[in-house]
């Protein structure tokens, strides 16, 4: 069977491994934006080949597809979906695993995702306001309270500002930051021409994050085990937002801090969003879909955003845990024959994935780019781990160079987090730079200490949402009672108001 | 006694002043009369007294270190070079050496590894907990390998990292406590990297009993121990020394309240609200001169009359240093209110020695328990009995919370043992 995989990074490397380990003896072809040495090796080992071309140009992808004439095309990342690559391929008769352009708007437009949840009263929805003009956004921010300011479009894991604002004595400083964040977001979004709205201001929540990925052919929904990603760049959940610095998964389909009931509620939300989305865009959804969730006191399972693809690095976490033929699942989904399919997962095994990034990621990518790096794959395998190549490129001198984002992922598994964490820490030490440029990773990801902390945090929010559930106030948050004006029921608003600095 | 905190803003656009202001007011109860701020100024680091107009007009800096220090000993707390400023939470003669280590480490490609290596060499030397800021807007925070004083780390969204002597500061600044650092553990923070490092803890590491007993705020968590709960437990232990019949318990404001709650709980004697405080500022004991101390004591003690009149009262305090606070309280109760009996309960053993580590500035000459016997103290205070906790009471509460405490000033130098 011939498979063409579109995409360039760590997620695609994980998919490549899942595809080539299939019983269906797949010959893997890859179309990437750059020559990722990991993907290149997987393709060549399977008898296939890696092509380099811009993956967001549908014509490029179709040209390669026509050359290869694959039995299945798997489109990994969201940007090609946003650019209509999947539609273009399907129109030409290819079987594609991946969301169409219209279906992927659930990820592309965070406003659409929120709107859909409100329109159908889907639980786990957050209050939001979206803005097309900067002036409107800035005017609103004068009144805004405890909010998150984010790009209204998916921009690849950056630009979100969580401006917790629960202390009036610090509010003025925060007001200025919100206003500036709105401005920056506006600038960033104006580079894209494919969304109406620029700035999304939404209710801030806190709790424990996790991702619920599924595979669907539009009618049958096959859930995969939950995964927890770590969005902060640095140790102890400090610092910038990133695309994800590592993740953990297991045991079973749950995480140590998510219970069966919460799992089921999450699946219900995901299924309902999928259903409503297909109604709304009037197209069948074929491919991977995911709810990026947070367990909050407000709702219990709460939707932060949705992916119209597998999470990166979330899918890597499943690599050592999937026992059945994953290619068969992808293929059946693409053919609309997923019904009754199962993904066998080793229940007792937990996994820990760590991203290794050059210093400079995520905010000084120019500094982070262009450093020769090497991995001792054999040593890593000797530990029972795998290494995935992400934002790295084959140089003309045959060496591997960083491209500025997360360079590698090490993937480890064991029967306990303690052990998986221990080996993952050894494994990352086999990723080194050749020019002395420092690399970093998060040593706390997967540690028992952090897992315990998440359990405590989950227990805190669990008490809150259960109590709200009993009192019938799930999802509701009353900001303040202003005598004469009543209860301000919009949690986005602050009782304080800030004028422009210059007025 | 002092405290410090550091802030590093990853994102731009933050005005640090309100954070510094409110951070300082959280630490104010720890004593210290000098508010110091160290930050980048031009291409150097500068340290200056905070609060005057000039410091406020300063251009924004991504990284700041702020401390409340004993003005008289500031030279032993702060070392400022061109490229780094180091501030410690107790006086130390090793600070110069520390500043050299930090400066070299920050110039290297892997600061955390260098810091870990060089601080490890000093593992068994009494280097204090410190924080440093560099002219390149980096922060280092490291906890003494002996432990003694606490150090916690917090985060605010994707925007800011904070390290602080007390967890309550992190919460007041609307950030979330991530965890406390272990003895010998440190954190390097810059825009481009945050690295934990560990230079090893001393086998003698302990936590200062005084931190839990008096210095920290009730709402702080120290090494996983809730300060309030610890105090309440000590108060409960006081119950076994209650021999006479008393009608009511009062605590000396405001540090003694949890102890009084504990004593009331273990004895069933009602707790009364005994005094209303007029001062809101620093704790009296931590004032640097006698006059200030007395002023503070007198301001915090206006008695609530009727509930206490004619009764036999148990007065609870956390510790007895010079005895002057308790003397004032006893006089108020006896002469102004007209209580029948006064029984003093101290939720710690007798303070008999100065702190060999400089954590608490105690003048051995003024420690009443070191100079007078119990009977003389009773007479001086003009009370009917004085009761202290014993070492074993403190030990069993420490065991309950699974912590190892230094009680050197109570006559048991457990850190220095075997030196
Ligand atoms: N409403 C919110 N309340 C609290 N935190 C949020 C909220 N929205 C986003 N975040 C935080 O910001 C991160 C990124 O936000 P997300 O919407 O997933 O954007 P991105 O597309 O950049 O991943 C989340 O993983 C979460 O940690
Ligand atoms: Mg996200």
Short mmCIF file of C-alpha atoms in Angstrom, two decimals, chain A residues 21-494:
data_model
loop_
_atom_site.label_atom_id
_atom_site.label_comp_id
_atom_site.label_asym_id
_atom_site.label_seq_id
_atom_site.Cartn_x
_atom_site.Cartn_y
_atom_site.Cartn_z
CA UNK A 21 4.82 -0.33 11.41
CA UNK A 22 1.52 -1.45 9.87
CA UNK A 23 0.83 -5.02 8.75
CA UNK A 24 -0.27 -3.52 5.46
CA UNK A 25 3.40 -3.12 4.44
CA UNK A 26 3.15 0.51 3.59
CA UNK A 27 5.45 2.30 1.26
CA UNK A 28 5.69 5.79 2.70
CA UNK A 29 6.04 8.96 0.64
CA UNK A 30 6.32 12.26 2.43
CA UNK A 31 5.77 15.78 1.26
CA UNK A 32 7.43 18.24 3.61
CA UNK A 33 8.22 21.92 3.68
CA UNK A 34 11.82 21.06 4.47
CA UNK A 35 14.10 18.06 4.41
CA UNK A 36 13.39 16.58 7.80
CA UNK A 37 16.03 13.85 8.19
CA UNK A 38 13.77 11.71 10.38
CA UNK A 39 10.95 11.69 7.88
CA UNK A 40 13.41 11.12 5.09
CA UNK A 41 14.76 8.02 6.79
CA UNK A 42 11.30 6.60 7.49
CA UNK A 43 10.31 7.11 3.87
CA UNK A 44 13.47 5.59 2.49
CA UNK A 45 13.40 2.60 4.84
CA UNK A 46 9.92 1.79 3.63
CA UNK A 47 10.97 2.04 0.00
CA UNK A 48 9.36 5.43 -0.48
CA UNK A 49 10.74 8.92 -0.74
CA UNK A 50 10.60 12.41 0.72
CA UNK A 51 9.68 15.37 -1.45
CA UNK A 52 10.25 18.95 -0.44
CA UNK A 53 7.71 21.61 -1.44
CA UNK A 54 5.47 24.10 0.28
CA UNK A 55 2.70 22.00 1.77
CA UNK A 56 0.16 24.79 1.88
CA UNK A 57 -0.05 25.07 -1.92
CA UNK A 58 -2.72 22.62 -3.05
CA UNK A 59 -1.14 22.45 -6.53
CA UNK A 60 2.15 21.25 -5.08
CA UNK A 61 0.50 18.54 -3.12
CA UNK A 62 -1.62 17.35 -6.00
CA UNK A 63 1.40 17.27 -8.30
CA UNK A 64 3.25 14.95 -5.90
CA UNK A 65 0.13 12.90 -5.31
CA UNK A 66 -0.29 12.39 -9.04
CA UNK A 67 3.33 11.35 -9.29
CA UNK A 68 3.09 8.85 -6.45
CA UNK A 69 -0.53 7.83 -6.92
CA UNK A 70 -0.98 6.78 -3.32
CA UNK A 71 -3.77 4.61 -1.95
CA UNK A 72 -4.09 7.03 0.92
CA UNK A 73 -3.03 10.62 1.62
CA UNK A 74 -2.63 11.67 5.24
CA UNK A 75 -2.57 15.41 5.82
CA UNK A 76 -0.90 16.01 9.19
CA UNK A 77 -0.90 19.74 9.95
CA UNK A 78 -3.70 22.27 10.02
CA UNK A 79 -2.30 24.90 7.67
CA UNK A 80 -2.58 22.75 4.50
CA UNK A 81 -6.15 22.00 5.58
CA UNK A 82 -6.90 25.70 5.98
CA UNK A 83 -5.51 26.21 2.47
CA UNK A 84 -7.82 23.62 0.94
CA UNK A 85 -5.22 20.93 0.27
CA UNK A 86 -7.58 18.17 1.38
CA UNK A 87 -10.44 19.39 -0.82
CA UNK A 88 -8.16 19.74 -3.80
CA UNK A 89 -6.97 16.18 -3.39
CA UNK A 90 -10.44 14.74 -2.87
CA UNK A 91 -11.76 16.52 -5.92
CA UNK A 92 -9.14 14.60 -7.88
CA UNK A 93 -10.23 11.28 -6.48
CA UNK A 94 -7.67 10.66 -3.77
CA UNK A 95 -8.60 9.07 -0.47
CA UNK A 96 -7.55 11.56 2.15
CA UNK A 97 -7.29 11.37 5.90
CA UNK A 98 -7.67 14.97 7.05
CA UNK A 99 -10.25 17.68 7.51
CA UNK A 100 -11.54 19.67 4.56
CA UNK A 101 -11.09 23.40 4.47
CA UNK A 102 -14.57 24.07 5.77
CA UNK A 103 -14.33 21.43 8.47
CA UNK A 104 -10.98 22.77 9.60
CA UNK A 105 -12.53 26.15 10.33
CA UNK A 106 -13.30 24.70 13.75
CA UNK A 107 -9.59 25.11 14.41
CA UNK A 108 -8.75 28.01 12.13
CA UNK A 109 -11.31 30.31 13.66
CA UNK A 110 -11.51 30.25 17.42
CA UNK A 111 -14.50 32.55 17.13
CA UNK A 112 -16.36 30.03 15.00
CA UNK A 113 -15.58 27.30 17.53
CA UNK A 114 -16.95 29.39 20.40
CA UNK A 115 -19.96 30.48 18.35
CA UNK A 116 -20.82 26.90 17.52
CA UNK A 117 -20.76 25.91 21.17
CA UNK A 118 -23.02 28.78 22.18
CA UNK A 119 -25.40 28.32 19.30
CA UNK A 120 -26.04 24.74 20.36
CA UNK A 121 -25.58 25.26 24.11
CA UNK A 122 -22.82 22.70 24.23
CA UNK A 123 -21.46 22.33 27.78
CA UNK A 124 -17.94 23.51 28.49
CA UNK A 125 -18.32 26.81 26.62
CA UNK A 126 -16.66 30.05 27.66
CA UNK A 127 -17.92 33.59 27.35
CA UNK A 128 -16.16 35.51 24.62
CA UNK A 129 -16.25 38.65 22.51
CA UNK A 130 -14.53 38.90 19.16
CA UNK A 131 -13.34 42.04 17.44
CA UNK A 132 -12.71 43.02 13.86
CA UNK A 133 -11.35 46.44 14.60
CA UNK A 134 -8.57 47.37 16.95
CA UNK A 135 -10.44 50.39 18.24
CA UNK A 136 -13.39 48.28 19.31
CA UNK A 137 -11.08 45.82 21.02
CA UNK A 138 -9.32 48.59 22.87
CA UNK A 139 -12.57 50.21 23.87
CA UNK A 140 -13.79 46.89 25.27
CA UNK A 141 -10.58 46.24 27.11
CA UNK A 142 -11.28 49.33 29.21
CA UNK A 143 -14.03 47.36 30.85
CA UNK A 144 -12.53 43.92 30.62
CA UNK A 145 -11.89 41.95 33.77
CA UNK A 146 -10.29 38.58 34.26
CA UNK A 147 -9.73 37.58 30.64
CA UNK A 148 -7.54 35.94 28.05
CA UNK A 149 -6.61 37.92 24.96
CA UNK A 150 -5.85 35.73 22.00
CA UNK A 151 -5.60 35.70 18.26
CA UNK A 152 -8.96 34.85 16.76
CA UNK A 153 -7.19 32.59 14.29
CA UNK A 154 -4.97 29.59 14.89
CA UNK A 155 -1.43 30.89 14.55
CA UNK A 156 0.47 27.83 15.70
CA UNK A 157 0.73 28.10 19.45
CA UNK A 158 1.64 31.66 20.19
CA UNK A 159 0.15 35.03 20.96
CA UNK A 160 -2.20 33.94 23.74
CA UNK A 161 -2.03 36.15 26.83
CA UNK A 162 -3.64 34.95 30.02
CA UNK A 163 -4.18 38.15 31.99
CA UNK A 164 -5.42 36.95 35.33
CA UNK A 165 -7.01 39.96 36.94
CA UNK A 166 -8.48 39.20 40.32
CA UNK A 167 -6.90 41.98 42.38
CA UNK A 168 -8.15 45.49 41.90
CA UNK A 169 -4.90 46.98 43.13
CA UNK A 170 -3.04 45.50 40.18
CA UNK A 171 -5.78 46.02 37.63
CA UNK A 172 -4.50 49.22 36.15
CA UNK A 173 -1.17 47.67 35.17
CA UNK A 174 -3.08 44.80 33.64
CA UNK A 175 -5.38 47.03 31.72
CA UNK A 176 -2.39 48.48 29.91
CA UNK A 177 -1.08 45.04 29.12
CA UNK A 178 -4.44 43.91 27.76
CA UNK A 179 -4.60 46.91 25.53
CA UNK A 180 -1.12 46.26 24.23
CA UNK A 181 -1.90 42.56 23.74
CA UNK A 182 -4.92 43.49 21.66
CA UNK A 183 -2.72 45.71 19.53
CA UNK A 184 -0.06 43.05 18.98
CA UNK A 185 -2.66 40.43 18.18
CA UNK A 186 -4.26 42.71 15.69
CA UNK A 187 -0.93 43.25 13.93
CA UNK A 188 -0.22 39.53 13.86
CA UNK A 189 -3.61 38.55 12.47
CA UNK A 190 -3.62 41.15 9.75
CA UNK A 191 -0.94 39.01 8.04
CA UNK A 192 -3.56 36.36 7.39
CA UNK A 193 -6.41 37.08 5.07
CA UNK A 194 -8.72 34.25 6.00
CA UNK A 195 -10.60 35.25 9.14
CA UNK A 196 -13.14 37.99 9.80
CA UNK A 197 -12.17 38.57 13.36
CA UNK A 198 -8.76 39.47 14.71
CA UNK A 199 -8.89 39.61 18.46
CA UNK A 200 -10.71 37.23 20.77
CA UNK A 201 -11.23 38.19 24.38
CA UNK A 202 -12.54 35.35 26.49
CA UNK A 203 -13.25 34.38 30.02
CA UNK A 204 -10.20 33.15 31.91
CA UNK A 205 -10.48 29.83 33.65
CA UNK A 206 -7.97 27.69 35.48
CA UNK A 207 -7.55 24.03 36.15
CA UNK A 208 -5.82 21.10 34.50
CA UNK A 209 -5.38 20.85 30.77
CA UNK A 210 -5.66 17.74 28.64
CA UNK A 211 -6.33 16.81 25.04
CA UNK A 212 -8.98 14.40 23.81
CA UNK A 213 -8.12 13.16 20.32
CA UNK A 214 -10.43 11.12 18.15
CA UNK A 215 -10.45 9.67 14.67
CA UNK A 216 -13.66 9.95 12.69
CA UNK A 217 -15.08 9.21 9.28
CA UNK A 218 -17.93 11.62 9.86
CA UNK A 219 -20.29 9.24 11.55
CA UNK A 220 -18.25 6.87 13.65
CA UNK A 221 -16.06 8.45 16.31
CA UNK A 222 -13.13 6.49 17.66
CA UNK A 223 -11.63 7.99 20.82
CA UNK A 224 -7.93 7.75 21.56
CA UNK A 225 -6.46 7.88 25.08
CA UNK A 226 -6.28 11.31 26.71
CA UNK A 227 -2.97 13.12 26.62
CA UNK A 228 -1.70 16.07 28.61
CA UNK A 229 0.45 18.64 26.85
CA UNK A 230 2.63 21.27 28.58
CA UNK A 231 2.25 24.65 26.87
CA UNK A 232 4.71 26.68 28.99
CA UNK A 233 8.21 26.90 27.58
CA UNK A 234 10.05 26.46 30.83
CA UNK A 235 10.36 24.41 33.98
CA UNK A 236 7.63 24.69 36.61
CA UNK A 237 5.10 25.92 34.06
CA UNK A 238 6.91 29.20 33.71
CA UNK A 239 7.35 31.40 30.69
CA UNK A 240 6.09 31.72 27.18
CA UNK A 241 3.40 29.83 25.39
CA UNK A 242 4.79 27.25 23.00
CA UNK A 243 3.40 24.64 20.68
CA UNK A 244 3.93 22.15 23.54
CA UNK A 245 7.08 21.12 25.40
CA UNK A 246 6.11 17.56 26.13
CA UNK A 247 3.24 15.38 27.14
CA UNK A 248 2.13 12.43 29.17
CA UNK A 249 -0.46 9.74 28.60
CA UNK A 250 -1.99 6.83 30.48
CA UNK A 251 -2.67 4.60 32.18
CA UNK A 252 -5.62 3.38 30.14
CA UNK A 253 -7.64 6.02 28.34
CA UNK A 254 -7.57 8.32 31.35
CA UNK A 255 -4.95 10.48 32.98
CA UNK A 256 -4.14 10.26 36.70
CA UNK A 257 -6.16 13.44 37.28
CA UNK A 258 -9.17 12.82 35.06
CA UNK A 259 -11.87 10.41 36.16
CA UNK A 260 -14.15 8.21 34.09
CA UNK A 261 -17.12 10.58 34.36
CA UNK A 262 -15.03 13.52 33.18
CA UNK A 263 -13.70 11.40 30.34
CA UNK A 264 -17.21 10.58 29.23
CA UNK A 265 -18.40 14.18 29.46
CA UNK A 266 -15.41 15.16 27.35
CA UNK A 267 -16.22 12.58 24.71
CA UNK A 268 -19.78 13.80 24.65
CA UNK A 269 -18.64 17.37 24.04
CA UNK A 270 -16.27 16.27 21.29
CA UNK A 271 -18.94 14.17 19.57
CA UNK A 272 -21.51 16.90 19.77
CA UNK A 273 -19.15 19.52 18.36
CA UNK A 274 -18.29 17.16 15.50
CA UNK A 275 -21.95 16.62 14.74
CA UNK A 276 -22.90 20.27 14.85
CA UNK A 277 -19.84 21.25 12.87
CA UNK A 278 -20.80 18.92 10.03
CA UNK A 279 -24.34 20.30 10.05
CA UNK A 280 -23.04 23.82 10.01
CA UNK A 281 -20.49 23.44 7.20
CA UNK A 282 -22.60 20.82 5.41
CA UNK A 283 -19.61 18.56 4.86
CA UNK A 284 -18.47 15.24 6.17
CA UNK A 285 -15.61 15.34 8.64
CA UNK A 286 -12.92 12.80 7.86
CA UNK A 287 -9.73 12.70 9.83
CA UNK A 288 -8.42 13.47 13.26
CA UNK A 289 -10.19 15.82 15.60
CA UNK A 290 -9.34 16.90 19.10
CA UNK A 291 -10.72 18.89 21.96
CA UNK A 292 -8.05 20.80 23.80
CA UNK A 293 -9.70 20.79 27.18
CA UNK A 294 -9.29 22.07 30.67
CA UNK A 295 -10.94 20.63 33.74
CA UNK A 296 -12.27 23.77 35.40
CA UNK A 297 -14.35 24.68 38.39
CA UNK A 298 -16.74 26.45 36.06
CA UNK A 299 -17.86 23.45 34.04
CA UNK A 300 -15.69 20.43 34.72
CA UNK A 301 -14.57 19.55 31.18
CA UNK A 302 -14.20 22.88 29.35
CA UNK A 303 -13.16 23.52 25.75
CA UNK A 304 -10.16 25.78 25.24
CA UNK A 305 -9.87 25.14 21.52
CA UNK A 306 -10.24 22.39 18.93
CA UNK A 307 -7.76 20.80 16.55
CA UNK A 308 -8.75 19.58 13.13
CA UNK A 309 -5.76 17.20 13.23
CA UNK A 310 -3.69 15.24 15.72
CA UNK A 311 -2.00 17.27 18.42
CA UNK A 312 1.69 17.93 18.20
CA UNK A 313 3.24 16.54 20.39
CA UNK A 314 0.11 14.76 21.67
CA UNK A 315 0.15 12.06 19.00
CA UNK A 316 3.75 11.20 19.89
CA UNK A 317 2.57 10.15 23.32
CA UNK A 318 0.46 7.44 21.76
CA UNK A 319 3.27 6.04 19.64
CA UNK A 320 4.53 3.58 22.27
CA UNK A 321 1.03 2.75 23.47
CA UNK A 322 -0.84 1.88 20.27
CA UNK A 323 -0.91 -1.88 19.81
CA UNK A 324 -3.16 -2.28 16.82
CA UNK A 325 -2.73 -1.35 13.19
CA UNK A 326 -3.02 2.42 13.11
CA UNK A 327 -2.73 2.69 9.33
CA UNK A 328 -5.78 0.51 9.02
CA UNK A 329 -7.69 2.98 11.18
CA UNK A 330 -6.54 5.96 9.11
CA UNK A 331 -7.38 4.15 5.92
CA UNK A 332 -10.83 3.06 7.06
CA UNK A 333 -11.60 6.59 8.22
CA UNK A 334 -10.58 8.01 4.85
CA UNK A 335 -12.88 5.52 3.12
CA UNK A 336 -15.80 6.20 5.41
CA UNK A 337 -15.66 2.68 6.80
CA UNK A 338 -14.54 3.31 10.33
CA UNK A 339 -17.62 1.81 11.97
CA UNK A 340 -16.64 -0.85 14.49
CA UNK A 341 -12.91 -0.04 14.30
CA UNK A 342 -10.86 -0.15 17.46
CA UNK A 343 -7.49 1.12 18.54
CA UNK A 344 -5.79 -1.32 20.85
CA UNK A 345 -3.82 0.50 23.52
CA UNK A 346 -1.55 -0.99 26.13
CA UNK A 347 -3.47 0.02 29.22
CA UNK A 348 -0.76 -0.53 31.79
CA UNK A 349 1.83 1.49 29.91
CA UNK A 350 2.24 5.21 30.44
CA UNK A 351 4.26 7.45 28.19
CA UNK A 352 6.29 10.61 28.57
CA UNK A 353 7.33 12.78 25.64
CA UNK A 354 9.81 15.62 25.92
CA UNK A 355 10.51 18.22 23.33
CA UNK A 356 14.09 19.41 23.04
CA UNK A 357 14.43 22.93 21.71
CA UNK A 358 17.34 25.23 20.97
CA UNK A 359 17.61 28.14 23.37
CA UNK A 360 15.91 31.08 21.72
CA UNK A 361 12.73 29.15 21.02
CA UNK A 362 10.01 30.38 21.16
CA UNK A 363 10.67 34.12 21.06
CA UNK A 364 14.08 34.55 19.49
CA UNK A 365 13.78 32.02 16.72
CA UNK A 366 16.47 33.65 14.65
CA UNK A 367 18.95 32.89 17.39
CA UNK A 368 17.59 29.39 17.74
CA UNK A 369 17.98 28.64 14.02
CA UNK A 370 20.91 27.17 12.14
CA UNK A 371 22.68 25.17 14.83
CA UNK A 372 24.08 21.75 13.95
CA UNK A 373 22.69 19.07 16.22
CA UNK A 374 22.97 15.34 16.57
CA UNK A 375 21.16 12.50 18.28
CA UNK A 376 22.46 9.16 19.36
CA UNK A 377 19.49 7.16 18.14
CA UNK A 378 20.95 3.82 19.20
CA UNK A 379 21.54 4.96 22.77
CA UNK A 380 18.01 6.30 22.96
CA UNK A 381 16.58 3.06 21.63
CA UNK A 382 18.77 1.22 24.11
CA UNK A 383 16.75 2.92 26.81
CA UNK A 384 13.56 1.68 25.20
CA UNK A 385 12.74 5.15 23.91
CA UNK A 386 12.32 6.62 20.46
CA UNK A 387 13.40 9.94 19.06
CA UNK A 388 11.33 11.98 16.64
CA UNK A 389 12.72 14.69 14.38
CA UNK A 390 10.73 17.88 14.40
CA UNK A 391 12.00 21.32 13.43
CA UNK A 392 15.33 20.16 11.99
CA UNK A 393 16.62 20.12 8.48
CA UNK A 394 19.29 18.30 6.57
CA UNK A 395 22.07 20.73 5.66
CA UNK A 396 24.09 20.61 2.45
CA UNK A 397 27.01 19.29 4.51
CA UNK A 398 24.97 16.27 5.56
CA UNK A 399 24.54 17.53 9.11
CA UNK A 400 21.23 18.21 10.84
CA UNK A 401 20.41 21.85 11.60
CA UNK A 402 17.84 23.45 13.87
CA UNK A 403 15.11 25.48 12.23
CA UNK A 404 14.19 27.52 15.28
CA UNK A 405 11.32 25.56 16.77
CA UNK A 406 11.26 22.39 18.87
CA UNK A 407 13.99 20.26 17.31
CA UNK A 408 13.36 16.75 18.63
CA UNK A 409 10.98 14.79 20.75
CA UNK A 410 12.04 11.85 22.85
CA UNK A 411 9.29 9.35 23.45
CA UNK A 412 9.55 6.99 26.40
CA UNK A 413 7.20 4.57 28.05
CA UNK A 414 7.17 2.40 31.15
CA UNK A 415 4.81 0.90 33.66
CA UNK A 416 4.95 4.01 35.87
CA UNK A 417 5.49 7.72 35.41
CA UNK A 418 8.43 7.55 37.73
CA UNK A 419 10.23 5.13 35.45
CA UNK A 420 9.13 6.77 32.19
CA UNK A 421 10.29 10.10 33.53
CA UNK A 422 13.63 8.67 34.62
CA UNK A 423 14.44 7.18 31.22
CA UNK A 424 13.18 10.23 29.36
CA UNK A 425 15.67 12.36 31.27
CA UNK A 426 18.45 9.99 30.24
CA UNK A 427 17.21 9.96 26.68
CA UNK A 428 17.28 13.73 26.25
CA UNK A 429 20.95 13.74 27.19
CA UNK A 430 21.67 12.00 23.87
CA UNK A 431 20.43 14.99 21.96
CA UNK A 432 23.33 17.42 21.65
CA UNK A 433 24.34 20.44 19.70
CA UNK A 434 27.59 20.39 17.77
CA UNK A 435 28.39 24.08 18.03
CA UNK A 436 27.92 24.49 21.77
CA UNK A 437 24.58 26.28 21.36
CA UNK A 438 22.49 25.26 24.38
CA UNK A 439 19.41 23.10 23.97
CA UNK A 440 16.70 22.88 26.59
CA UNK A 441 13.82 20.71 27.63
CA UNK A 442 11.49 20.58 30.61
CA UNK A 443 12.79 18.22 33.24
CA UNK A 444 9.53 18.43 35.18
CA UNK A 445 7.32 16.93 32.46
CA UNK A 446 6.24 13.48 33.59
CA UNK A 447 7.77 13.78 37.05
CA UNK A 448 5.77 12.23 39.86
CA UNK A 449 5.92 15.58 41.58
CA UNK A 450 4.17 17.38 38.75
CA UNK A 451 1.64 14.58 38.30
CA UNK A 452 0.81 14.81 42.02
CA UNK A 453 0.44 18.56 41.70
CA UNK A 454 -2.01 18.14 38.82
CA UNK A 455 -3.99 15.64 40.87
CA UNK A 456 -4.29 18.18 43.69
CA UNK A 457 -5.28 20.91 41.25
CA UNK A 458 -7.88 18.66 39.64
CA UNK A 459 -9.32 17.85 43.05
CA UNK A 460 -9.69 21.53 43.79
CA UNK A 461 -11.62 22.29 40.61
CA UNK A 462 -13.60 19.07 40.93
CA UNK A 463 -15.01 20.23 44.25
CA UNK A 464 -16.02 23.51 42.64
CA UNK A 465 -17.75 22.16 39.54
CA UNK A 466 -19.52 19.41 41.48
CA UNK A 467 -20.93 21.97 43.83
CA UNK A 468 -21.98 24.16 40.92
CA UNK A 469 -23.54 21.14 39.29
CA UNK A 470 -25.61 20.44 42.41
CA UNK A 471 -26.74 24.04 42.63
CA UNK A 472 -27.54 24.22 38.93
CA UNK A 473 -25.01 26.97 38.16
CA UNK A 474 -22.57 25.11 35.91
CA UNK A 475 -20.98 27.49 33.45
CA UNK A 476 -22.25 30.56 35.25
CA UNK A 477 -20.00 33.12 36.80
CA UNK A 478 -21.29 36.30 38.36
CA UNK A 479 -18.77 39.06 38.50
CA UNK A 480 -20.17 41.66 40.84
CA UNK A 481 -23.35 43.16 42.17
CA UNK A 482 -23.57 46.86 41.43
CA UNK A 483 -26.43 48.29 43.49
CA UNK A 484 -28.80 50.02 41.18
CA UNK A 485 -27.46 48.16 38.16
CA UNK A 486 -27.90 44.59 39.30
CA UNK A 487 -25.65 41.59 39.07
CA UNK A 488 -23.15 41.81 36.26
CA UNK A 489 -23.56 38.41 34.75
CA UNK A 490 -20.93 38.83 32.09
CA UNK A 491 -17.69 37.42 33.45
CA UNK A 492 -15.70 39.32 30.85
CA UNK A 493 -16.53 42.62 32.46
CA UNK A 494 -14.74 44.21 35.32
#
